[in-house]
XYZ file of C-alpha atoms in Angstrom:
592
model
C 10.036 -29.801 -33.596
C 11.652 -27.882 -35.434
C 15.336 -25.696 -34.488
C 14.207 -22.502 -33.493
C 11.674 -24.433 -31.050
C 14.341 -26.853 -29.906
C 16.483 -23.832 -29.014
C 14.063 -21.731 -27.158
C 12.874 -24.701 -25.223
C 16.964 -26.404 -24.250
C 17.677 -22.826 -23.461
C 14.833 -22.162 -21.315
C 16.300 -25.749 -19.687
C 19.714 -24.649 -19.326
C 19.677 -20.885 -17.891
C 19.526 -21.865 -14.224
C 23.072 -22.587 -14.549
C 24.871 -20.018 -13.200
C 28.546 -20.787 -14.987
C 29.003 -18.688 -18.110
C 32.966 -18.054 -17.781
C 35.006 -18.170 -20.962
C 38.299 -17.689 -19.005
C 41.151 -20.038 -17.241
C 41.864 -21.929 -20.767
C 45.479 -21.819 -22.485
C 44.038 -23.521 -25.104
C 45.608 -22.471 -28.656
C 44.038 -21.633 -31.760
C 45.278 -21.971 -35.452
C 48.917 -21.448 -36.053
C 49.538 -21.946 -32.460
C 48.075 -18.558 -31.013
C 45.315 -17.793 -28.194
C 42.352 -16.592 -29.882
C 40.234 -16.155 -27.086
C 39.602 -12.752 -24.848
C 39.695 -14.147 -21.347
C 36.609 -12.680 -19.506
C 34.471 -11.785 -22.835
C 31.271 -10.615 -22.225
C 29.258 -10.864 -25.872
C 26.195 -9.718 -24.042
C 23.868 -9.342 -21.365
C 20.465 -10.942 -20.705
C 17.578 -9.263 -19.778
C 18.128 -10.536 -16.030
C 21.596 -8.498 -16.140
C 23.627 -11.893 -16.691
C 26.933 -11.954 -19.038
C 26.106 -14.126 -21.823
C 29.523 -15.339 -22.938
C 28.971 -18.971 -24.159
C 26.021 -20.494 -25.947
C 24.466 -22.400 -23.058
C 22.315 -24.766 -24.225
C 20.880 -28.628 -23.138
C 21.647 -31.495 -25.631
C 18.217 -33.004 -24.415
C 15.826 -31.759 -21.743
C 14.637 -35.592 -21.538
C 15.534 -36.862 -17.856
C 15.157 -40.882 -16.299
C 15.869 -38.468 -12.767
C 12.821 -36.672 -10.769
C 14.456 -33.928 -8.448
C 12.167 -32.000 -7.073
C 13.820 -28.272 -7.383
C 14.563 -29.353 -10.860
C 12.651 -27.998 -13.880
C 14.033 -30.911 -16.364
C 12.624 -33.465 -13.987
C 11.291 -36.381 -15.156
C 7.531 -35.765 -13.860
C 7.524 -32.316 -15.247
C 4.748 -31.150 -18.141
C 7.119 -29.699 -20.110
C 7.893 -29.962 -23.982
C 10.810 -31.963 -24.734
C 14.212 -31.652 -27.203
C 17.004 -33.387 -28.073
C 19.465 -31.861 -30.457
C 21.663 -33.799 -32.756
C 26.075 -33.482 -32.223
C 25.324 -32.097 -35.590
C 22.908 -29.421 -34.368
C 25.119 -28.583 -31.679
C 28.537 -28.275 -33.974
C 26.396 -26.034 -36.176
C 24.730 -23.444 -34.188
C 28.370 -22.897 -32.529
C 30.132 -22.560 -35.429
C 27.877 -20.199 -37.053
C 26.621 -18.319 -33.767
C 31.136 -18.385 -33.301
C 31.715 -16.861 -36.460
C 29.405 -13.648 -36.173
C 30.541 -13.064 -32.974
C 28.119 -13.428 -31.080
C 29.457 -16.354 -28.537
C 32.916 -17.006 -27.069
C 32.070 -20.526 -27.208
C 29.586 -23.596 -25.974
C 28.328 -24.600 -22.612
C 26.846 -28.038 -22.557
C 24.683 -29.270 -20.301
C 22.181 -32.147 -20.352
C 19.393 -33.958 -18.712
C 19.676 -37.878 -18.582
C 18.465 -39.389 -21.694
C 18.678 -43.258 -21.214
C 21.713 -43.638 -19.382
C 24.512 -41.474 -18.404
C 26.880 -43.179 -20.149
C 24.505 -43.033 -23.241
C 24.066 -38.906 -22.611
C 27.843 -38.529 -22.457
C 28.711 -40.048 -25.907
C 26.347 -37.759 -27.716
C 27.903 -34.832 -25.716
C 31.316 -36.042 -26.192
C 30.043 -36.410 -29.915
C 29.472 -33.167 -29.953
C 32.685 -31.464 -28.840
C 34.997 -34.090 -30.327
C 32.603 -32.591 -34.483
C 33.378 -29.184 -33.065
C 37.516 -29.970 -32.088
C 38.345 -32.084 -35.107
C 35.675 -31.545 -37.968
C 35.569 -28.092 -37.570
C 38.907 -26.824 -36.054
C 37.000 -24.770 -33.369
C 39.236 -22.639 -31.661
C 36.642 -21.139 -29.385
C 35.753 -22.095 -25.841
C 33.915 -25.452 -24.529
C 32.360 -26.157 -20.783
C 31.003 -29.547 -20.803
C 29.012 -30.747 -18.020
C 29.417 -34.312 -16.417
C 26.832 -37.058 -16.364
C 27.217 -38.019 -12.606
C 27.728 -41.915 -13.071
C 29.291 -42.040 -16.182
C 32.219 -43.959 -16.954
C 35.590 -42.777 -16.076
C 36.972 -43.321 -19.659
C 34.137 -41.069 -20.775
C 34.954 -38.478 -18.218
C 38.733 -38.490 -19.338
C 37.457 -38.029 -23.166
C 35.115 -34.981 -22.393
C 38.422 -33.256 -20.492
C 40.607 -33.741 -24.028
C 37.551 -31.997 -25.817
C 36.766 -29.402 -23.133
C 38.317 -26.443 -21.768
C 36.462 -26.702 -18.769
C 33.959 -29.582 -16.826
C 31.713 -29.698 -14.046
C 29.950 -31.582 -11.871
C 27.015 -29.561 -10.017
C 26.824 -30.793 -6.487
C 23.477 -28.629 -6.478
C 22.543 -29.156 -2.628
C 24.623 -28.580 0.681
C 24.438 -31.885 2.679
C 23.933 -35.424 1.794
C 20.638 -35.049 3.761
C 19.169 -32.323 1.315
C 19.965 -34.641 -1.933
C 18.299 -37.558 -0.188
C 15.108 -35.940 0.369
C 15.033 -33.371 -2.725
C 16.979 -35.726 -5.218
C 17.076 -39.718 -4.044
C 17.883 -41.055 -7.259
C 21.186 -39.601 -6.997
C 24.204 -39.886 -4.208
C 26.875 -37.541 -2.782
C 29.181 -40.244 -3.675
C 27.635 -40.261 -7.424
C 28.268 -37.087 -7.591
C 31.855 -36.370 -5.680
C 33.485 -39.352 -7.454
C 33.777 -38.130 -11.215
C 34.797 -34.540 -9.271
C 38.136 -36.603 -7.809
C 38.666 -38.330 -10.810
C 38.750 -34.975 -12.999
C 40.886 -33.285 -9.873
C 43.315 -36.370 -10.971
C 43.229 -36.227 -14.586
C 43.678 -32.413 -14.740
C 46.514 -32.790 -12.433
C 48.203 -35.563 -14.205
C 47.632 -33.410 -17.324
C 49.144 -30.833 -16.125
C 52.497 -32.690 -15.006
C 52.528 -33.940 -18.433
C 52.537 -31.164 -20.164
C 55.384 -29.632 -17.936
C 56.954 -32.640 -19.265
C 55.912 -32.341 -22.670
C 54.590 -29.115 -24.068
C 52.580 -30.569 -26.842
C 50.552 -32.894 -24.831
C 46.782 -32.379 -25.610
C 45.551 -30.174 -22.563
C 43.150 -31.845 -20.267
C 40.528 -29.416 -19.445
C 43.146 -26.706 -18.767
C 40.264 -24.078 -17.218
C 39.907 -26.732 -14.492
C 36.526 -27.731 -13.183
C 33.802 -26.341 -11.759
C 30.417 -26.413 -9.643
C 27.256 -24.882 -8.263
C 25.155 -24.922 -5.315
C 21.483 -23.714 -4.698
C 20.879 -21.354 -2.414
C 17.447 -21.262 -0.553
C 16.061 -24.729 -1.618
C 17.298 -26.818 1.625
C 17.915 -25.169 4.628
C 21.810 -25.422 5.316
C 23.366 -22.108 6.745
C 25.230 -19.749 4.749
C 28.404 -21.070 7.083
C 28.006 -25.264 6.060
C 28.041 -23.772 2.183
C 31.042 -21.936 2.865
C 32.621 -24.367 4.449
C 31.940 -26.966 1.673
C 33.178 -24.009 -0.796
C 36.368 -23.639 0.730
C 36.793 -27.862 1.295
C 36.331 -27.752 -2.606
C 39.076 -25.198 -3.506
C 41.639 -26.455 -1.098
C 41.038 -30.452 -1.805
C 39.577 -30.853 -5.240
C 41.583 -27.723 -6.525
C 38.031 -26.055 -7.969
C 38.368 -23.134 -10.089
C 34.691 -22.084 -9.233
C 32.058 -22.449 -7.206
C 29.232 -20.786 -8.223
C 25.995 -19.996 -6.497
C 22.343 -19.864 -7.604
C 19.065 -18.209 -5.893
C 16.387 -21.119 -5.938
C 13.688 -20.384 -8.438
C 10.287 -21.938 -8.206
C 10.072 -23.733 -11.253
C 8.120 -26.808 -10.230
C 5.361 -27.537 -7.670
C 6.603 -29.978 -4.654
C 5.660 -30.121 -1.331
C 9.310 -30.839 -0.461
C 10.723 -27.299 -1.146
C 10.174 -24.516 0.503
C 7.625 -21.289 -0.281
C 9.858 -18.893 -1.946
C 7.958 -15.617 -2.883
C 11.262 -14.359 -4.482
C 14.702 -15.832 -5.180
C 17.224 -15.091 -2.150
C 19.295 -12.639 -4.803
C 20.786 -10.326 -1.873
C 22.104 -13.954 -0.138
C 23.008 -15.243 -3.800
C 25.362 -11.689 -3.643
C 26.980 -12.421 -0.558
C 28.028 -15.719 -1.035
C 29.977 -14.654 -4.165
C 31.358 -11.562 -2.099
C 32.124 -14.243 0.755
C 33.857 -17.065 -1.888
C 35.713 -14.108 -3.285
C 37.527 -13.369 0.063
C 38.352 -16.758 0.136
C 40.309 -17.027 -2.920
C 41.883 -13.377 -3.586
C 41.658 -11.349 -0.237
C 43.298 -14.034 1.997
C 40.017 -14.747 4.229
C 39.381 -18.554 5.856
C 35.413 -19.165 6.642
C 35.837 -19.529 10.336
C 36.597 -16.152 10.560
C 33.603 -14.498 8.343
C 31.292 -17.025 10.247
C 30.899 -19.030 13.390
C 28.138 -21.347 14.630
C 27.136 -18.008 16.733
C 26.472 -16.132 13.384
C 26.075 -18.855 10.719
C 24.612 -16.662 8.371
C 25.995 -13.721 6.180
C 24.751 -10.619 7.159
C 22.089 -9.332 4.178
C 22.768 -5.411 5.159
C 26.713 -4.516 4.988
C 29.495 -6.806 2.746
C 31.298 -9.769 4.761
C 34.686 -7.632 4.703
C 32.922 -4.630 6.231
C 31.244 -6.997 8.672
C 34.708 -8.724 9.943
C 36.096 -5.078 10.289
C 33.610 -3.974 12.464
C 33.801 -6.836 14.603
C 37.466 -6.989 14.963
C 38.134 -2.944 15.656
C 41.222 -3.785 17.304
C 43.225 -4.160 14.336
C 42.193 -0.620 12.594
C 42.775 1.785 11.647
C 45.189 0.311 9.179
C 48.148 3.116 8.256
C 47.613 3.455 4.177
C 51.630 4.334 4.283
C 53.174 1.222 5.764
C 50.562 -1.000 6.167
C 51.667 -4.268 4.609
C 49.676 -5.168 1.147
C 48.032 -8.438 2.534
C 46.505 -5.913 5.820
C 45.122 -3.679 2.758
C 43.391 -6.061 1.118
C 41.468 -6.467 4.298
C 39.881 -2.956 4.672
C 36.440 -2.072 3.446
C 36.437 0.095 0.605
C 39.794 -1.020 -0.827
C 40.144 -4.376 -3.538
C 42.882 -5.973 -4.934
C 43.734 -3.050 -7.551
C 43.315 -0.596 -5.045
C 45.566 -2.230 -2.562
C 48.096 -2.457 -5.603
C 47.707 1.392 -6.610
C 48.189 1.974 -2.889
C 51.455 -0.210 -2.404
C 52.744 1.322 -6.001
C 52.020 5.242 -5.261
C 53.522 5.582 -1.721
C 56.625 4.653 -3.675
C 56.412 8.037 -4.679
C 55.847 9.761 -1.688
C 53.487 10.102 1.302
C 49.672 9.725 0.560
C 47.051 11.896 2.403
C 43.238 10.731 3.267
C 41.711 12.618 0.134
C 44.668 10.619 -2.239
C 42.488 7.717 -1.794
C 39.757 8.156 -3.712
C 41.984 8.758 -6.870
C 43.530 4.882 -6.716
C 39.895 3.689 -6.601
C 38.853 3.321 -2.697
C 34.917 3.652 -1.740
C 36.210 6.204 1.124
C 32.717 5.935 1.865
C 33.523 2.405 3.725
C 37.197 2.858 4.342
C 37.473 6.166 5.525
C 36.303 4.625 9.004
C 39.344 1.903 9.071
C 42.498 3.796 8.230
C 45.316 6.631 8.625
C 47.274 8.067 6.233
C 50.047 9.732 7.584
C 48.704 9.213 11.121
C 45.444 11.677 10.487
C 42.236 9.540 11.092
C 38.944 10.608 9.542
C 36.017 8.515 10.958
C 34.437 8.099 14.411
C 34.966 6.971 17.166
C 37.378 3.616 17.241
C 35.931 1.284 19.752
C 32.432 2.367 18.512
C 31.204 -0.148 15.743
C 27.556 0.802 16.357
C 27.781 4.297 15.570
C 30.080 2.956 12.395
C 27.398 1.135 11.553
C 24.616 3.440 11.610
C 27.066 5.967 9.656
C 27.783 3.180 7.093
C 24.141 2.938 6.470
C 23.379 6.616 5.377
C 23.581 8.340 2.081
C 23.525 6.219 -1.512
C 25.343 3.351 -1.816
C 26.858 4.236 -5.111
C 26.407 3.090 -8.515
C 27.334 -0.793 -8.832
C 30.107 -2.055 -10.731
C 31.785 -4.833 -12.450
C 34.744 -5.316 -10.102
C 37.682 -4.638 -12.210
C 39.982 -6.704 -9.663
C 43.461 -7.581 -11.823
C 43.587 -4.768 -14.093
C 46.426 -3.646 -15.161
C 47.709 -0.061 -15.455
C 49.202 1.104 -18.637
C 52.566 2.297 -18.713
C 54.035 5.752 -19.865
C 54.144 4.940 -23.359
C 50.368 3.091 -23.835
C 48.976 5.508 -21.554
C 50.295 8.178 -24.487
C 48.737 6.120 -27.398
C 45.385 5.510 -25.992
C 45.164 8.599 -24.612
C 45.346 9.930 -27.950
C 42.758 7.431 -29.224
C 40.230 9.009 -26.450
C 37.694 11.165 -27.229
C 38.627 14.059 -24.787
C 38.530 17.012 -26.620
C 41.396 18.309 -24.720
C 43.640 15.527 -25.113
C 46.527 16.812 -26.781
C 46.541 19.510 -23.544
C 46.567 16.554 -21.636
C 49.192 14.966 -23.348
C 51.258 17.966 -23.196
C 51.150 18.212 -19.531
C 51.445 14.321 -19.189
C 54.856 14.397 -21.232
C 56.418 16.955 -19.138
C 55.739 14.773 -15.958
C 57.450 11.882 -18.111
C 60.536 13.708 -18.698
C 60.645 15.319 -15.413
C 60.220 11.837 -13.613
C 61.191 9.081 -15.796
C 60.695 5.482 -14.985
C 58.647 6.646 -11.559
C 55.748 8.706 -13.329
C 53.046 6.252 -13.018
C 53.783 5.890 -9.310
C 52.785 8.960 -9.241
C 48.958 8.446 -8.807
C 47.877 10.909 -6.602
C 49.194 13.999 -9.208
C 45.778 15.088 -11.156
C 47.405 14.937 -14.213
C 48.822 11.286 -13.749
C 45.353 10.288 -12.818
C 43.599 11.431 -14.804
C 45.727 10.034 -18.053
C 45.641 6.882 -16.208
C 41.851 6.956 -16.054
C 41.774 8.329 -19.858
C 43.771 5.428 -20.737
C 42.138 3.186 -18.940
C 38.504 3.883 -20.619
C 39.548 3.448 -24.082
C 40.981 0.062 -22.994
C 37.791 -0.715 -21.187
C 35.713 0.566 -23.840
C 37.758 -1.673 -26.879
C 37.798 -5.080 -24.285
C 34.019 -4.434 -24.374
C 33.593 -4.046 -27.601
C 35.805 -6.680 -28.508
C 32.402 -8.878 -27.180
C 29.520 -6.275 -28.859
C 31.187 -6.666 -32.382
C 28.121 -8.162 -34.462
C 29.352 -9.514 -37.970
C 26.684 -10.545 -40.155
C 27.074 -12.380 -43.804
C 26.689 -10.567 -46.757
C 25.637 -12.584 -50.113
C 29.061 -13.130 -51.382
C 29.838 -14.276 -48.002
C 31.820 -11.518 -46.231
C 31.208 -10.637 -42.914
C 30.411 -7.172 -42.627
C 29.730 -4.963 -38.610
C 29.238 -1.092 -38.039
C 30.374 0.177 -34.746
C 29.945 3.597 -33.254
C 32.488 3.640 -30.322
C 32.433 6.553 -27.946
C 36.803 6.570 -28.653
C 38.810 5.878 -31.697
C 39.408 2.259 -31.003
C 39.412 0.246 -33.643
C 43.474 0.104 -34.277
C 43.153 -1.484 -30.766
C 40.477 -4.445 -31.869
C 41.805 -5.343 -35.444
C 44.364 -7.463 -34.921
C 42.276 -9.367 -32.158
C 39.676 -10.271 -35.299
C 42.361 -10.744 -37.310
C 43.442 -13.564 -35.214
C 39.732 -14.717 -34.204
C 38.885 -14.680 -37.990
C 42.004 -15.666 -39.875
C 40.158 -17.580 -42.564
C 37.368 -15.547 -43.079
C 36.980 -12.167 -45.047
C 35.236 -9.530 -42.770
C 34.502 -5.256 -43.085
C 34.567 -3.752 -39.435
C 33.202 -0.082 -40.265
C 33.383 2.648 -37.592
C 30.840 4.892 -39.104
C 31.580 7.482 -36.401
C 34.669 8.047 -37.802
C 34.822 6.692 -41.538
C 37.562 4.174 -41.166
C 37.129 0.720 -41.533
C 39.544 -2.487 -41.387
C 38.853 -4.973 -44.251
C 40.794 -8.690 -44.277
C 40.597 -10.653 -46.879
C 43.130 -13.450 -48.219
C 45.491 -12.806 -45.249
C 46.062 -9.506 -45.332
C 44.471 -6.379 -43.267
C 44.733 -3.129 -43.958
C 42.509 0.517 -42.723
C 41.155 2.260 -45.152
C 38.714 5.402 -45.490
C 34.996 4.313 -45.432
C 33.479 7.853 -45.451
C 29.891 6.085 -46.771
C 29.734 2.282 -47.718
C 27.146 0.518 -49.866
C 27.071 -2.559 -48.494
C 25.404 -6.197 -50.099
C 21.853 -7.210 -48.240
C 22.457 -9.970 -46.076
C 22.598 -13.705 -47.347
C 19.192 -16.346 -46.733
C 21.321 -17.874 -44.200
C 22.006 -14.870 -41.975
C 18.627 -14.033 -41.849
C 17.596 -17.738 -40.223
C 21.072 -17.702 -38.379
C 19.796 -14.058 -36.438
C 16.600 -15.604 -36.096
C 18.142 -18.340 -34.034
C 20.801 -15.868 -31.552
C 17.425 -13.782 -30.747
C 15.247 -16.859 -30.144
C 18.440 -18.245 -28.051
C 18.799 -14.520 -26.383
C 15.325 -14.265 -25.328
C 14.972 -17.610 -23.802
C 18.011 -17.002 -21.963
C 17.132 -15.278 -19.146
C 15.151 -15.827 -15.673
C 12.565 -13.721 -15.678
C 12.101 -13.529 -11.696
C 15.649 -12.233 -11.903
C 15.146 -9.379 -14.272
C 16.945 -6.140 -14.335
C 17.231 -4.366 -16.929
C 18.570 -1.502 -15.374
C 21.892 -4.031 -14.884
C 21.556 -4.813 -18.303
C 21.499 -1.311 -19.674
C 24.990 -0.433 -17.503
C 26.808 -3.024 -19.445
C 24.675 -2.898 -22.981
C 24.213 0.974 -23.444
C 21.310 1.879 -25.365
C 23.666 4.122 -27.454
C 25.274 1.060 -28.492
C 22.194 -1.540 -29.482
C 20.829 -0.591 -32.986
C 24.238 -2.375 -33.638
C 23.591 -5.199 -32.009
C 21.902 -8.362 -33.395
C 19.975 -10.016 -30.529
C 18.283 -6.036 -29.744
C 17.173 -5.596 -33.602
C 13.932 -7.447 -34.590
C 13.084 -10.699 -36.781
C-alpha cells in the first residue's frame, strides 16, 4: 500500500476522536522559547471541526472486537500500519509548511499493547531527538501497557490519553468485553501520578524534562449505551476533581459497524453532543457542580434552551441579578453573559453606572439575559415568578449567528489598541484615532474602563478584529517549497497584519528561509540566515514549486479529505471559520 493510501485509510480510522487541542503545553522550542500558538486552528474540516494536529493511527490492525468500534477486529476494512519513520516524516514536513500544529497519535492494537506502544513511543522519541521537533504531540495510551512505557510516552508527549469510551462498567462489558474499567482507569492514575510528580520536580528543578505538561485527557460516547446525560456528568466531574483531567471530551455515536448490540441511530445525537460540552464547561469555568444542572428527577440535559439558561429559570428566586454590584462569580451565572463578559462588566462599572442598553456593548446576548438582571434597579423582562412565559419568550425570534466562544480574551490596552487600530482596515481610522486619543488624555489610566463610551468600544472592537484576524491567520499561513528550497505563502488579509505575524514565523521557522507576501498590500517579510526584514513586493516572480512539494500537498489534501465525518457535515460551520475569500490561498482547498 502505498503512503497516500495508508494516510487516507489511518485517517479515516482516527477522526472519531474528538481531541484536536494544541494548547496546555509549556513545552520550549529552540533557544529556549515557546513556539507554539496555544489554541491554533490550521483549518477546518468539512464537518466544521478545527483541524489543529495531524491525527492519524500508527496501525488500524486491532487483536480487540468492540462493537461501536470501526477498527475492530471483525471489521472488512483495509488495513495500515505506518513505520516511526513514516510518522516522523509526514510531521515534519506537513510542520514545516504550516499546515499542522503538531501530531495526534492514536492506534489500534497490533500484537500486544506493549508491542503498539514501542512503535508509538518510537515515533515521538525520532520526532523529539532526531528531528528537534518543537511542535505539539498527543499520544494516546495502549490500555494495558506497561507502566515504564506509559512514563516514556509522557517525556515524549505534551499531552496523553486514555479514552474511557463508555459510561459504566456495564456498557464496556457488553459493547467491549475484551477490555476492563480497571484496564482502562489504571494507566489514567498512574499518568495523574507521574504528571504530578513531574510537576513537583520541576518546581524543584526548572530544567527537568516536562512530563506531559498539557496533562491528560479522555472521551466518552454519547448515544451508544444508554447511561443518562446526569451518570456522564457525574463521571466528568469525578475525573476533573480526582484524576486532575484537563479534558473530557464528548463524541455523538456514529454507525460505523453493524451489531445487534448498539442501538438504531438514524443520526448522531449532535444537539446532546453540544450540551454536554456547554454542561462540562460550567463545570470547570462558570463555578457549576452537576447536582445542581441535574437530578435523578431530570437526568437528562434539556435539548431546547442551554443548561445555564435552564438552572436560571428554575431557580427565579435568585434573579434578577443587579449588573452594578452583583459580585463577579453571581455574573458568571446569568444567561447571556460568559466569562469575558462578566469581566468587561466587573471592569466598566469602575467607571461609572451601567444602564440595560450598556450591555450589549461588553458582549451580553441581551436576548437571554435581559430576563435575569437590573442595572441600576430598572428591570426589562417579564414577569419574575413566571418562567413559563420566559420560556416561551426565550424561544421566539433567531437565535443568532453561532460563535467560537472567545472566553479568556484579553482586551488591549491604550497603547495596542492605538497600533492595531491603525493596522485596521477602517477607512476612517485615523478619525477614530483622533477621537480615541482625546479620551486617552482626558482619562488616563481609566480609558479602557470606559466600555460603554461608543468611541471606546468601538476601538476596542477595531482592535480586537485585527488581533482576531492575525491569531487566525497565524493557522491559514500555507508555505510551500520552492526549487531552491525556500518556503514561499501569499496572503490577502482583510487588515494590515503582517508586522503582527512575522516575528511569530520567525520563531516557528528559525532555521528555515521563507517569503510571506501580502499581495493586498505589496509588502512582504523575507528571513533568511537569521535575519528578517519587510520589504516592498509590489509584483514577485516567484520559482515553481519543488517535486517534493507537489507529493507533500498531495498527501495534506488526501489527509484533509479523509478527515472528516461525513454524517457530521457542515459546511456552513466550515465556511464561518475558513472564508471563501481566504481559500485560493490555502493548500488543502486547491486541487492535485
Amino acid at each position: 500500500m502505498d503512503l497516500r493510501r495508508k494516510i487516507e485509510t489511518l485517517t479515516a480510522g482516527a477522526k472519531y476522536d474528538a481531541s484536536c487541542a494544541s494548547s496546555g503545553s509549556t513545552r520550549p522550542g529552540a533557544g529556549g522559547r515557546e513556539q507554539r500558538v496555544p489554541g491554533c486552528c490550521h483549518s477546518w474540516s468539512a464537518d466544521g471541526r478545527c483541524v489543529s494536529l495531524l491525527k492519524i493511527l500508527l496501525t488500524n490492525l486491532c487483536v480487540y472486537d468492540c462493537a461501536y468500534c470501526v477498527n475492530r477486529r471483525s471489521s472488512d476494512t483495509p488495513r495500515a500500519l505506518l513505520t516511526p519513520d513514516e510518522v516522523a516524516g509526514l510531521t515534519m514536513d506537513f510542520y514545516r509548511r504550516n499546515y499542522i500544529e503538531g501530531l495526534f497519535l492514536s492506534s489500534g492494537v497490533a500484537r500486544s499493547p506493549d508491542y503498539t506502544m514501542e512503535l508509538m513511543i518510537a515515533a515521538a522519541r525520532k520526532l523529539r531527538v532526531e528531528h528537534k521537533f518543537p511542535g505539539y504531540i498527543h499520544l494516546k495510551i495502549i490500555p494495558g501497557c506497561d507502566r515504564r512505557l506509559v512514563d516514556l510516552a509522557a517525556l515524549y508527549a505534551d499531552r496523553v490519553s486514555v479514552n474511557i469510551e463508555l459510561p459504566s462498567a456495564a456498557s464496556l462489558e457488553r459493547l467491549a468485553p475484551e477490555k476492563s474499567r480497571d484496564g482502562v482507569l489504571k494507566p489514567m492514575a498512574q499518568l495523574a501520578d507521574s504528571i504530578e510528580a513531574g510537576r513537583e520536580e520541576r518546581r524543584r528543578s526548572p530544567k527537568a524534562p516536562p512530563c506531559a505538561p498539557g496533562g491528560q485527557s479522555t472521551q466518552l460516547i454519547v448515544g451508544a449505551s444508554p447511561e443518562t446525560d446526569l451518570q456522564i456528568m457525574r463521571l466528568s466531574q469525578s475525573l476533573y476533581g480526582k484524576l486532575g483531567l484537563k479534558r473530557v471530551y464528548y463524541s455523538a455515536f456514529v454507525p460505523a459497524t453493524a451489531d445487534s448490540r448498539l442501538p438504531a441511530v438514524k443520526e448522531p445525537p449532535l444537539r446532546r453532543e453540544h450540551r454536554l460540552y456547554q454542561a462540562d464547561w460550567l463545570l470547570r469555568f462558570y463555578g457549576f457542580s452537576t447536582d445542581e444542572l441535574l437530578d435523578e428527577k431530570c437526568p437528562c440535559l434539556d435539548l431546547t434552551f442551554d443548561p445555564k439558561t435552564v438552572w436560571a429559570l428554575r431557580n427565579l428566586d435568585r434573579f434578577p441579578v443587579e449588573v452594578n454590584t452583583a459580585p463577579y462569580e453571581e455574573l458568571l451565572r446569568v444567561p447571556g453573559f460568559g466569562v469575558l463578559t462578566a469581566k468587561r462588566i466587573v471592569r466598566a462599572r469602575r467607571a461609572g453606572g451601567l444602564r440595560l442598553e450598556d450591555l450589549s456593548r461588553l458582549g451580553a446576548v441581551m436576548k437571554r439575559a435581559v430576563y435575569f438582571v437590573t442595572a441600576g434597579g430598572i428591570y426589562g423582562g417579564l414577569r419574575r415568578d413566571d418562567p413559563a412565559a420566559i420560556r416561551a419568550k426565550l424561544l421566539e425570534g433567531p437565535s443568532g449567528k453561532p460563535a467560537q466562544p472567545e472566553l479568556f480574551e484579553p482586551a488591549p490596552e491604550t497603547v495596542d489598541n492605538v497600533k492595531l487600530c491603525f493596522l485596521s482596515k477602517e477607512k476612517d481610522r485615523c478619525a477614530l484615532l483622533l477621537a480615541y486619543a482625546r479620551r486617552a488624555f482626558a482619562a488616563g489610566k481609566g480609558l479602557n474602563e470606559r466600555l460603554a463610551d461608543p468611541v471606546v468600544n468601538r476601538a476596542q472592537k477595531t482592535a480586537l478584529a485585527v488581533l482576531r484576524e492575525a491569531h487566525r491567520f497565524k493557522g491559514l499561513v500555507r508555505f510551500r517549497e520552492l526549487e531552491d528550497g525556500t518556503l514561499y505563502s501569499e496572503i490577502e488579509p482583510d487588515h494590515n497584519i503582517l508586522p503582527l505575524i512575522t516575528n511569530h514565523f520567525r520563531r516557528r521557522m528559525a532555521g528555515s528561509s521563507w517569503i510571506l507576501h501580502d499581495k493586498r498590500r505589496g509588502l512582504a517579510a523575507m528571513h533568511a540566515g537569521g535575519r528578517l526584514r519587510l520589504a516592498s513586493a509590489l509584483e514577485a516572480s516567484v520559482p515553481p514549486p519543488s517535486e517534493k512539494e507537489k507529493r507533500t500537498a498531495s498527501l495534506w489534501r488526501a489527509f484533509f479529505d479523509s478527515v472528516s465525518i461525513k454524517e457530521r457535515l457542515n459546511p456552513g460551520l466550515q465556511r464561518q471559520f475558513v472564508p471563501l475569500k481566504y481559500r485560493k490561498n490555502i493548500t488543502e482547498f486547491g486541487e492535485d
